[in-house]
mmCIF file of C-alpha atoms and ligand atoms in Angstrom:
data_model
loop_
_atom_site.group_PDB
_atom_site.id
_atom_site.type_symbol
_atom_site.label_atom_id
_atom_site.label_comp_id
_atom_site.label_asym_id
_atom_site.label_seq_id
_atom_site.Cartn_x
_atom_site.Cartn_y
_atom_site.Cartn_z
ATOM 1 C CA MET A 1 9.101 0.600 22.330
ATOM 2 C CA LYS A 2 10.987 3.114 20.300
ATOM 3 C CA ILE A 3 11.930 2.454 16.747
ATOM 4 C CA ILE A 4 14.968 4.147 15.410
ATOM 5 C CA CYS A 5 14.624 4.507 11.715
ATOM 6 C CA LYS A 6 17.491 4.222 9.396
ATOM 7 C CA LYS A 7 16.874 5.694 6.031
ATOM 8 C CA LYS A 8 15.492 3.524 3.291
ATOM 9 C CA ASN A 9 13.817 1.039 5.507
ATOM 10 C CA LEU A 10 10.373 -0.164 4.600
ATOM 11 C CA PHE A 11 9.750 -1.595 8.028
ATOM 12 C CA CYS A 12 10.137 1.819 9.613
ATOM 13 C CA LEU A 13 7.951 3.339 6.955
ATOM 14 C CA LEU A 14 5.183 0.864 7.645
ATOM 15 C CA ILE A 15 5.397 1.176 11.397
ATOM 16 C CA TYR A 16 5.934 4.894 11.513
ATOM 17 C CA THR A 17 2.916 5.629 9.416
ATOM 18 C CA LYS A 18 0.659 3.273 11.297
ATOM 19 C CA THR A 19 1.643 4.389 14.748
ATOM 20 C CA CYS A 20 1.860 8.089 13.968
ATOM 21 C CA ALA A 21 -1.656 7.957 12.722
ATOM 22 C CA THR A 22 -2.775 6.388 15.953
ATOM 23 C CA ALA A 23 -1.021 8.859 18.220
ATOM 24 C CA ASP A 24 -3.604 11.584 17.994
ATOM 25 C CA GLN A 25 -6.491 10.126 16.142
ATOM 26 C CA GLU A 26 -8.581 7.027 16.151
ATOM 27 C CA PRO A 27 -6.960 4.367 14.039
ATOM 28 C CA GLU A 28 -8.867 3.045 11.139
ATOM 29 C CA VAL A 29 -9.137 -0.684 11.393
ATOM 30 C CA GLY A 30 -7.975 -2.372 8.273
ATOM 31 C CA THR A 31 -6.281 0.679 6.900
ATOM 32 C CA ASN A 32 -3.124 -0.098 5.066
ATOM 33 C CA PRO A 33 -0.242 1.171 7.171
ATOM 34 C CA VAL A 34 1.317 2.973 4.279
ATOM 35 C CA GLN A 35 -1.929 4.427 3.120
ATOM 36 C CA VAL A 36 -2.341 6.350 6.345
ATOM 37 C CA GLU A 37 0.659 8.470 5.606
ATOM 38 C CA VAL A 38 0.793 8.879 1.888
ATOM 39 C CA GLY A 39 -2.852 9.485 1.266
ATOM 40 C CA ASP A 40 -5.082 7.455 -0.898
ATOM 41 C CA PHE A 41 -4.599 6.747 -4.525
ATOM 42 C CA ASP A 42 -8.120 5.864 -5.323
ATOM 43 C CA GLU A 43 -8.001 7.301 -8.775
ATOM 44 C CA ALA A 44 -10.191 4.603 -10.169
ATOM 45 C CA ILE A 45 -12.754 4.658 -7.425
ATOM 46 C CA ASP A 46 -15.822 6.702 -8.035
ATOM 47 C CA VAL A 47 -17.584 7.365 -4.788
ATOM 48 C CA GLU A 48 -20.623 9.523 -5.140
ATOM 49 C CA GLU A 49 -23.131 9.830 -2.413
ATOM 50 C CA GLU A 50 -25.527 12.469 -1.261
ATOM 51 C CA THR A 51 -27.773 12.832 1.696
ATOM 52 C CA VAL A 52 -31.175 14.425 1.463
ATOM 53 C CA GLU A 53 -30.791 16.883 4.364
ATOM 54 C CA ASP A 54 -27.882 18.790 2.923
ATOM 55 C CA ILE A 55 -29.043 19.036 -0.627
ATOM 56 C CA VAL A 56 -31.302 22.011 0.089
ATOM 57 C CA ASP A 57 -28.471 24.217 1.301
ATOM 58 C CA ASN A 58 -25.469 23.097 -0.606
ATOM 59 C CA PRO A 59 -25.907 20.306 -3.071
ATOM 60 C CA CYS A 60 -22.156 19.785 -3.100
ATOM 61 C CA LEU A 61 -21.964 19.130 0.600
ATOM 62 C CA ASN A 62 -21.435 15.411 1.113
ATOM 63 C CA TYR A 63 -21.242 14.931 -2.614
ATOM 64 C CA HIS A 64 -17.958 13.182 -3.072
ATOM 65 C CA CYS A 65 -15.937 13.256 -6.193
ATOM 66 C CA LYS A 66 -12.999 11.030 -6.961
ATOM 67 C CA LYS A 67 -9.491 12.410 -6.838
ATOM 68 C CA GLY A 68 -8.834 15.029 -9.479
ATOM 69 C CA LYS A 69 -12.445 16.172 -9.533
ATOM 70 C CA VAL A 70 -14.393 18.750 -7.570
ATOM 71 C CA CYS A 71 -18.102 19.244 -7.150
ATOM 72 C CA GLU A 72 -19.939 22.001 -8.964
ATOM 73 C CA VAL A 73 -23.643 22.657 -9.428
ATOM 74 C CA ASP A 74 -25.216 23.101 -12.832
ATOM 75 C CA GLU A 75 -28.023 25.558 -13.758
ATOM 76 C CA GLY A 76 -30.573 23.252 -12.163
ATOM 77 C CA ASN A 77 -28.601 23.280 -8.883
ATOM 78 C CA THR A 78 -27.669 19.663 -9.440
ATOM 79 C CA PRO A 79 -24.248 18.672 -8.156
ATOM 80 C CA MET A 80 -21.777 17.111 -10.514
ATOM 81 C CA CYS A 81 -18.110 16.251 -10.522
ATOM 82 C CA VAL A 82 -15.879 18.208 -12.842
ATOM 83 C CA CYS A 83 -12.138 18.116 -13.335
ATOM 84 C CA GLN A 84 -10.273 20.260 -10.863
ATOM 85 C CA ASP A 85 -8.139 23.049 -12.269
ATOM 86 C CA PRO A 86 -4.586 22.137 -11.156
ATOM 87 C CA SER A 87 -3.951 25.786 -10.303
ATOM 88 C CA THR A 88 -6.521 25.519 -7.501
ATOM 89 C CA CYS A 89 -4.514 22.781 -5.763
ATOM 90 C CA PRO A 90 -2.752 23.927 -2.601
ATOM 91 C CA PRO A 91 0.933 24.515 -3.341
ATOM 92 C CA ALA A 92 3.287 21.846 -2.040
ATOM 93 C CA ASP A 93 5.112 22.784 1.169
ATOM 94 C CA ALA A 94 7.941 20.358 0.753
ATOM 95 C CA GLU A 95 9.666 18.188 -1.768
ATOM 96 C CA PHE A 96 8.233 14.984 -0.347
ATOM 97 C CA GLU A 97 4.788 16.124 -1.448
ATOM 98 C CA HIS A 98 5.862 15.963 -5.073
ATOM 99 C CA VAL A 99 4.888 12.876 -6.996
ATOM 100 C CA CYS A 100 6.279 11.278 -10.109
ATOM 101 C CA GLY A 101 3.899 10.166 -12.834
ATOM 102 C CA THR A 102 4.383 7.236 -15.174
ATOM 103 C CA ASP A 103 5.013 9.921 -17.815
ATOM 104 C CA ASN A 104 8.223 10.602 -15.871
ATOM 105 C CA LYS A 105 7.077 14.107 -15.009
ATOM 106 C CA THR A 106 7.230 15.536 -11.516
ATOM 107 C CA TYR A 107 3.961 16.963 -10.253
ATOM 108 C CA ASP A 108 3.805 19.434 -7.390
ATOM 109 C CA SER A 109 1.490 17.216 -5.360
ATOM 110 C CA SER A 110 -0.877 14.312 -5.857
ATOM 111 C CA CYS A 111 -3.661 16.923 -6.226
ATOM 112 C CA HIS A 112 -1.874 18.420 -9.226
ATOM 113 C CA PHE A 113 -1.293 14.967 -10.621
ATOM 114 C CA PHE A 114 -4.895 13.783 -10.396
ATOM 115 C CA ALA A 115 -6.238 17.094 -11.712
ATOM 116 C CA THR A 116 -3.961 16.736 -14.730
ATOM 117 C CA LYS A 117 -4.970 13.120 -15.209
ATOM 118 C CA CYS A 118 -8.629 14.109 -15.074
ATOM 119 C CA ALA A 119 -8.164 16.653 -17.856
ATOM 120 C CA LEU A 120 -6.799 13.819 -19.998
ATOM 121 C CA GLU A 121 -9.726 11.516 -19.267
ATOM 122 C CA GLY A 122 -10.923 9.612 -22.292
ATOM 123 C CA THR A 123 -7.612 9.946 -24.087
ATOM 124 C CA LYS A 124 -5.062 7.214 -24.549
ATOM 125 C CA LYS A 125 -2.498 9.336 -22.732
ATOM 126 C CA GLY A 126 -4.829 9.773 -19.772
ATOM 127 C CA HIS A 127 -5.564 6.067 -19.616
ATOM 128 C CA LYS A 128 -1.878 5.236 -19.469
ATOM 129 C CA LEU A 129 -0.986 7.899 -16.927
ATOM 130 C CA HIS A 130 -0.664 6.681 -13.356
ATOM 131 C CA LEU A 131 0.935 7.963 -10.224
ATOM 132 C CA ASP A 132 4.208 6.075 -10.211
ATOM 133 C CA TYR A 133 5.798 7.009 -6.930
ATOM 134 C CA ILE A 134 6.041 9.520 -4.107
ATOM 135 C CA GLY A 135 8.678 12.212 -4.434
ATOM 136 C CA PRO A 136 10.137 13.993 -7.438
ATOM 137 C CA CYS A 137 11.068 11.876 -10.443
ATOM 138 C CA LYS A 138 14.579 10.576 -10.172
ATOM 139 C CA TYR A 139 16.855 8.129 -11.861
ATOM 140 C CA ILE A 140 15.956 4.653 -10.728
ATOM 141 C CA GLU A 141 18.589 2.021 -11.289
ATOM 142 C CA THR A 142 17.814 -1.047 -13.318
ATOM 143 C CA CYS A 143 16.896 -3.968 -11.114
ATOM 144 C CA LEU A 144 19.237 -6.879 -11.717
ATOM 145 C CA ASP A 145 18.065 -10.491 -11.514
ATOM 146 C CA SER A 146 20.128 -11.114 -8.396
ATOM 147 C CA GLU A 147 18.638 -8.044 -6.703
ATOM 148 C CA LEU A 148 15.134 -9.030 -7.676
ATOM 149 C CA ASN A 149 15.499 -12.222 -5.666
ATOM 150 C CA GLU A 150 16.453 -10.251 -2.569
ATOM 151 C CA PHE A 151 13.302 -8.176 -2.590
ATOM 152 C CA PRO A 152 10.815 -10.777 -1.303
ATOM 153 C CA LEU A 153 13.289 -11.869 1.385
ATOM 154 C CA ARG A 154 13.287 -8.415 2.936
ATOM 155 C CA MET A 155 9.653 -7.735 2.278
ATOM 156 C CA ARG A 156 8.469 -10.902 4.027
ATOM 157 C CA ASP A 157 10.627 -10.122 7.030
ATOM 158 C CA TRP A 158 9.265 -6.575 7.165
ATOM 159 C CA LEU A 159 5.679 -7.710 6.963
ATOM 160 C CA LYS A 160 6.200 -10.137 9.817
ATOM 161 C CA ASN A 161 7.857 -7.446 11.929
ATOM 162 C CA VAL A 162 5.153 -4.926 11.164
ATOM 163 C CA LEU A 163 2.510 -7.346 12.360
ATOM 164 C CA VAL A 164 4.421 -8.177 15.524
ATOM 165 C CA THR A 165 4.922 -4.482 16.284
ATOM 166 C CA LEU A 166 1.253 -3.740 15.703
ATOM 167 C CA TYR A 167 0.449 -6.627 18.022
ATOM 168 C CA GLU A 168 2.764 -5.284 20.736
ATOM 169 C CA ARG A 169 1.249 -1.834 20.509
ATOM 170 C CA ASP A 170 -2.284 -2.908 20.094
ATOM 171 C CA GLU A 171 -3.859 -2.677 23.536
ATOM 172 C CA ASP A 172 -7.106 -0.846 22.920
ATOM 173 C CA ASN A 173 -6.177 0.666 19.629
ATOM 174 C CA ASN A 174 -7.683 -2.005 17.476
ATOM 175 C CA LEU A 175 -4.742 -1.968 15.141
ATOM 176 C CA LEU A 176 -5.542 -5.599 14.479
ATOM 177 C CA THR A 177 -8.799 -7.471 14.647
ATOM 178 C CA GLU A 178 -9.235 -10.226 17.239
ATOM 179 C CA LYS A 179 -8.817 -12.895 14.588
ATOM 180 C CA GLN A 180 -5.663 -11.257 13.310
ATOM 181 C CA LYS A 181 -4.318 -10.984 16.852
ATOM 182 C CA LEU A 182 -4.744 -14.706 17.370
ATOM 183 C CA ARG A 183 -2.664 -15.385 14.282
ATOM 184 C CA VAL A 184 0.037 -12.892 15.190
ATOM 185 C CA LYS A 185 0.168 -14.118 18.787
ATOM 186 C CA LYS A 186 1.630 -17.380 17.526
ATOM 187 C CA ILE A 187 4.344 -15.530 15.639
ATOM 188 C CA TYR A 188 4.972 -13.184 18.572
ATOM 189 C CA GLU A 189 5.386 -16.029 21.028
ATOM 190 C CA ASN A 190 7.647 -18.042 18.805
ATOM 191 C CA GLU A 191 11.055 -17.960 20.404
ATOM 192 C CA LYS A 192 12.788 -18.711 17.161
ATOM 193 C CA ARG A 193 11.459 -15.517 15.647
ATOM 194 C CA LEU A 194 14.064 -13.147 14.251
ATOM 195 C CA GLN A 195 13.889 -9.809 16.040
ATOM 196 C CA ALA A 196 13.353 -6.707 13.934
ATOM 197 C CA GLY A 197 16.531 -5.316 12.475
ATOM 198 C CA ASP A 198 18.763 -5.442 9.483
ATOM 199 C CA HIS A 199 19.567 -9.038 8.770
ATOM 200 C CA SER A 200 21.838 -10.463 6.145
ATOM 201 C CA LEU A 201 20.165 -11.974 3.129
ATOM 202 C CA ASP A 202 21.651 -15.349 3.993
ATOM 203 C CA LEU A 203 20.065 -15.224 7.410
ATOM 204 C CA LEU A 204 16.711 -14.181 5.973
ATOM 205 C CA ALA A 205 16.808 -16.983 3.428
ATOM 206 C CA HIS A 206 17.759 -19.482 6.120
ATOM 207 C CA ASP A 207 15.005 -18.268 8.417
ATOM 208 C CA PHE A 208 12.412 -18.516 5.686
ATOM 209 C CA GLU A 209 13.348 -22.113 5.159
ATOM 210 C CA LYS A 210 13.432 -22.991 8.862
ATOM 211 C CA ASN A 211 10.432 -20.981 10.011
ATOM 212 C CA TYR A 212 8.401 -20.971 6.827
ATOM 213 C CA ASN A 213 5.051 -21.211 8.629
ATOM 214 C CA MET A 214 5.625 -17.888 10.349
ATOM 215 C CA TYR A 215 5.573 -16.087 7.034
ATOM 216 C CA ILE A 216 2.335 -17.470 5.669
ATOM 217 C CA PHE A 217 -0.012 -15.165 7.530
ATOM 218 C CA PRO A 218 1.933 -11.886 7.034
ATOM 219 C CA VAL A 219 1.929 -12.381 3.257
ATOM 220 C CA HIS A 220 -1.834 -12.980 3.267
ATOM 221 C CA TRP A 221 -2.400 -10.062 5.638
ATOM 222 C CA GLN A 222 -0.733 -7.536 3.354
ATOM 223 C CA PHE A 223 -2.765 -8.781 0.414
ATOM 224 C CA GLY A 224 -5.955 -8.297 2.402
ATOM 225 C CA GLN A 225 -4.898 -4.776 3.379
ATOM 226 C CA LEU A 226 -4.556 -3.825 -0.252
ATOM 227 C CA ASP A 227 -7.466 -5.731 -1.772
ATOM 228 C CA GLN A 228 -10.174 -3.255 -0.826
ATOM 229 C CA HIS A 229 -11.665 -1.665 -3.940
ATOM 230 C CA PRO A 230 -13.270 -4.062 -4.542
ATOM 231 C CA VAL A 231 -12.519 -6.983 -2.242
ATOM 232 C CA ASP A 232 -12.277 -9.600 -4.942
ATOM 233 C CA GLY A 233 -9.016 -11.502 -4.549
ATOM 234 C CA TYR A 234 -7.267 -9.384 -7.179
ATOM 235 C CA LEU A 235 -5.067 -6.317 -6.864
ATOM 236 C CA THR A 236 -5.289 -3.621 -9.489
ATOM 237 C CA HIS A 237 -2.562 -1.093 -10.152
ATOM 238 C CA THR A 238 -4.545 1.379 -8.048
ATOM 239 C CA GLU A 239 -5.011 -1.002 -5.128
ATOM 240 C CA LEU A 240 -1.305 -1.727 -5.118
ATOM 241 C CA ALA A 241 -0.387 1.969 -5.194
ATOM 242 C CA PRO A 242 -0.399 2.594 -1.413
ATOM 243 C CA LEU A 243 2.359 0.006 -1.064
ATOM 244 C CA ARG A 244 4.158 0.616 -4.338
ATOM 245 C CA ALA A 245 4.273 4.402 -4.517
ATOM 246 C CA PRO A 246 6.267 5.122 -1.340
ATOM 247 C CA LEU A 247 8.440 2.068 -1.894
ATOM 248 C CA ILE A 248 9.778 2.691 -5.393
ATOM 249 C CA PRO A 249 12.183 5.522 -4.475
ATOM 250 C CA MET A 250 13.656 3.329 -1.716
ATOM 251 C CA GLU A 251 13.686 -0.032 -3.461
ATOM 252 C CA HIS A 252 14.594 0.056 -7.113
ATOM 253 C CA CYS A 253 13.282 -3.457 -7.732
ATOM 254 C CA THR A 254 9.725 -2.599 -6.698
ATOM 255 C CA THR A 255 8.339 -1.989 -10.185
ATOM 256 C CA ARG A 256 9.925 -5.063 -11.687
ATOM 257 C CA PHE A 257 8.918 -7.215 -8.741
ATOM 258 C CA PHE A 258 5.233 -6.365 -8.998
ATOM 259 C CA GLU A 259 5.276 -6.537 -12.785
ATOM 260 C CA GLU A 260 6.652 -10.049 -12.692
ATOM 261 C CA CYS A 261 4.344 -10.957 -9.849
ATOM 262 C CA ASP A 262 1.517 -10.716 -12.376
ATOM 263 C CA SER A 263 2.702 -13.922 -13.969
ATOM 264 C CA ASP A 264 -0.175 -14.255 -16.447
ATOM 265 C CA SER A 265 0.175 -10.555 -17.410
ATOM 266 C CA ASP A 266 -3.534 -9.792 -17.092
ATOM 267 C CA LYS A 267 -2.746 -6.576 -15.134
ATOM 268 C CA TYR A 268 -4.166 -8.001 -11.926
ATOM 269 C CA ILE A 269 -2.249 -9.667 -9.155
ATOM 270 C CA ALA A 270 -4.329 -12.573 -7.931
ATOM 271 C CA LEU A 271 -3.834 -13.933 -4.412
ATOM 272 C CA GLU A 272 -2.210 -17.036 -5.908
ATOM 273 C CA GLU A 273 0.242 -14.895 -7.873
ATOM 274 C CA TRP A 274 0.975 -12.719 -4.851
ATOM 275 C CA ALA A 275 1.613 -15.705 -2.587
ATOM 276 C CA SER A 276 3.819 -17.334 -5.162
ATOM 277 C CA CYS A 277 6.015 -14.279 -5.698
ATOM 278 C CA PHE A 278 6.551 -14.153 -1.933
ATOM 279 C CA GLY A 279 7.654 -17.754 -1.999
ATOM 280 C CA LEU A 280 4.619 -19.433 -0.473
ATOM 281 C CA LYS A 281 3.783 -22.904 -1.642
ATOM 282 C CA GLU A 282 0.622 -23.384 -3.647
ATOM 283 C CA GLN A 283 -0.984 -25.547 -0.982
ATOM 284 C CA ASP A 284 -0.556 -22.779 1.602
ATOM 285 C CA VAL A 285 -2.559 -20.175 -0.276
ATOM 286 C CA ASP A 286 -5.705 -19.790 1.742
ATOM 287 C CA LYS A 287 -8.428 -17.197 1.155
ATOM 288 C CA ASP A 288 -9.648 -17.739 4.715
ATOM 289 C CA LEU A 289 -6.417 -16.280 6.069
ATOM 290 C CA ILE A 290 -7.478 -12.865 4.810
ATOM 291 C CA ILE A 291 -9.365 -11.887 7.903
HETATM 292 CA CA1 CA B 1 -9.393 -5.961 -5.561
HETATM 293 CA CA1 CA B 2 -2.457 -11.803 -13.003
#
């Protein structure tokens, strides 16, 4: 199956990134489709591990530092993570490698961004600085109320189509787990399913009403893809970044949508909040669907 991508289409973004990554390398099960392409945004995740064998030669080997930091050894030959000098980041080859920070400044690459953020660690400015979106900073239109309501309609449809496409391409690639496949099989075999494509908002709204049950799993699935660090039923700003960051330049309602999705404004999007902003009924929120 060949997918012809029109510009500004999240579905193509999701599929393209997932399937491109599987073309010449082993797919990572459970990897967020977007994350494969745009790199990780694990700014808040501190992973530090070392193995005994390598320490003798190079203490920094296998000593992982979070984004924005690099490993250096001190006088005692002990490895430690220090902020990377942004000038040591590889220069960006193309404009799409630029990123826009929440300070509305364009950074050459995510490496430059995280190195800069690291240097600000401990300051109020550093705490507030996040990677906002992929690409150079640009004017993003205000999201009107009417437009905000359209966002979940398209997003739900995309998620469903992404799952169906992953299912169709799965074979031995393990794009989906067996349990996930069973769920998607039901959607795939449903004859009333809307085929992938650009549909009018009226049609999408009508389909959601008529075939509501088909959308329950895709909404849960995407939550599970993002809720990884840690797996706790809540999405942080950082966990949401792999979905948010590439989406903002294409969909100007992204920021507002996710802001309002956090209905109790505690900075976390709980599964219940997520499900509700995608239009699922309270009684259909089910932790066990995140498989
Ligand atoms: Ca989490
Ligand atoms: Ca919340």
